[in-house]
Amino acid sequence: MSHPNLPMTEVLVVADCWQHEPDSEAVIQRAVAAAAENVDEDVADAEVAVMLTDDAGIRALNSNWRGIDKPTNVLSFPALQPEGEWKPGDAPRMLGDIAIAYETMRREADEEQKPFDHHLSHLAVHGFLHLIGYDHDNDGDAEEMEALEREILAHLGIPDPYADRPGTH
């Protein structure tokens, strides 16, 4: 039975390297569901698309959309929202797209000695929060977003991903 506030999450695997992690789709589904359950935003009857790509694919996205010609771990692309209120019977509201790069994510998990599924969960939560309006453009916004990430990940039994980072509390 689905939770009434959960968005429909579609996971698209577009890079063969993700075949090394066959549980990735389930991990992402669980992470997005936990995020949706722990925010005040109404995301019922909404859709999220998550693309599992490689460093080359995310580098192209990063270059084309942000003007940064290098790979990154996760990118989020919030969808423009239609004007007016969503009503039952309307087409699902698209929250946006998330792209996650395998090689960068794998390297970070290994360097930080974190289980792969924990880091993947964190990036999925992080990307989802961007889709619903959270950001980390300044210290206050970053602290708010990171606190929410910690709370959501704790619900999943995942330790604080920022615990070993210098300057965090």
mmCIF file of C-alpha atoms in Angstrom, residues 126 129-130 133-150 162:
data_model
loop_
_atom_site.group_PDB
_atom_site.id
_atom_site.type_symbol
_atom_site.label_atom_id
_atom_site.label_comp_id
_atom_site.label_asym_id
_atom_site.label_seq_id
_atom_site.Cartn_x
_atom_site.Cartn_y
_atom_site.Cartn_z
ATOM 1 C CA HIS A 126 19.809 15.646 -1.588
ATOM 2 C CA LEU A 129 15.250 18.285 -1.669
ATOM 3 C CA HIS A 130 16.587 20.463 -4.491
ATOM 4 C CA GLY A 133 13.067 24.144 -3.347
ATOM 5 C CA TYR A 134 15.850 23.528 -0.860
ATOM 6 C CA ASP A 135 19.294 24.846 -1.694
ATOM 7 C CA HIS A 136 22.721 25.450 -0.184
ATOM 8 C CA ASP A 137 23.671 28.758 -1.789
ATOM 9 C CA ASN A 138 24.494 30.348 1.572
ATOM 10 C CA ASP A 139 25.429 29.076 5.035
ATOM 11 C CA GLY A 140 21.921 29.377 6.485
ATOM 12 C CA ASP A 141 20.301 27.505 3.600
ATOM 13 C CA ALA A 142 23.049 24.883 3.687
ATOM 14 C CA GLU A 143 22.562 24.288 7.413
ATOM 15 C CA GLU A 144 18.788 23.959 6.977
ATOM 16 C CA MET A 145 19.137 21.533 4.058
ATOM 17 C CA GLU A 146 21.827 19.448 5.771
ATOM 18 C CA ALA A 147 19.758 19.204 8.978
ATOM 19 C CA LEU A 148 16.818 17.896 6.962
ATOM 20 C CA GLU A 149 19.073 15.425 5.126
ATOM 21 C CA ARG A 150 20.374 14.144 8.478
ATOM 22 C CA TYR A 162 28.416 15.203 7.445
#
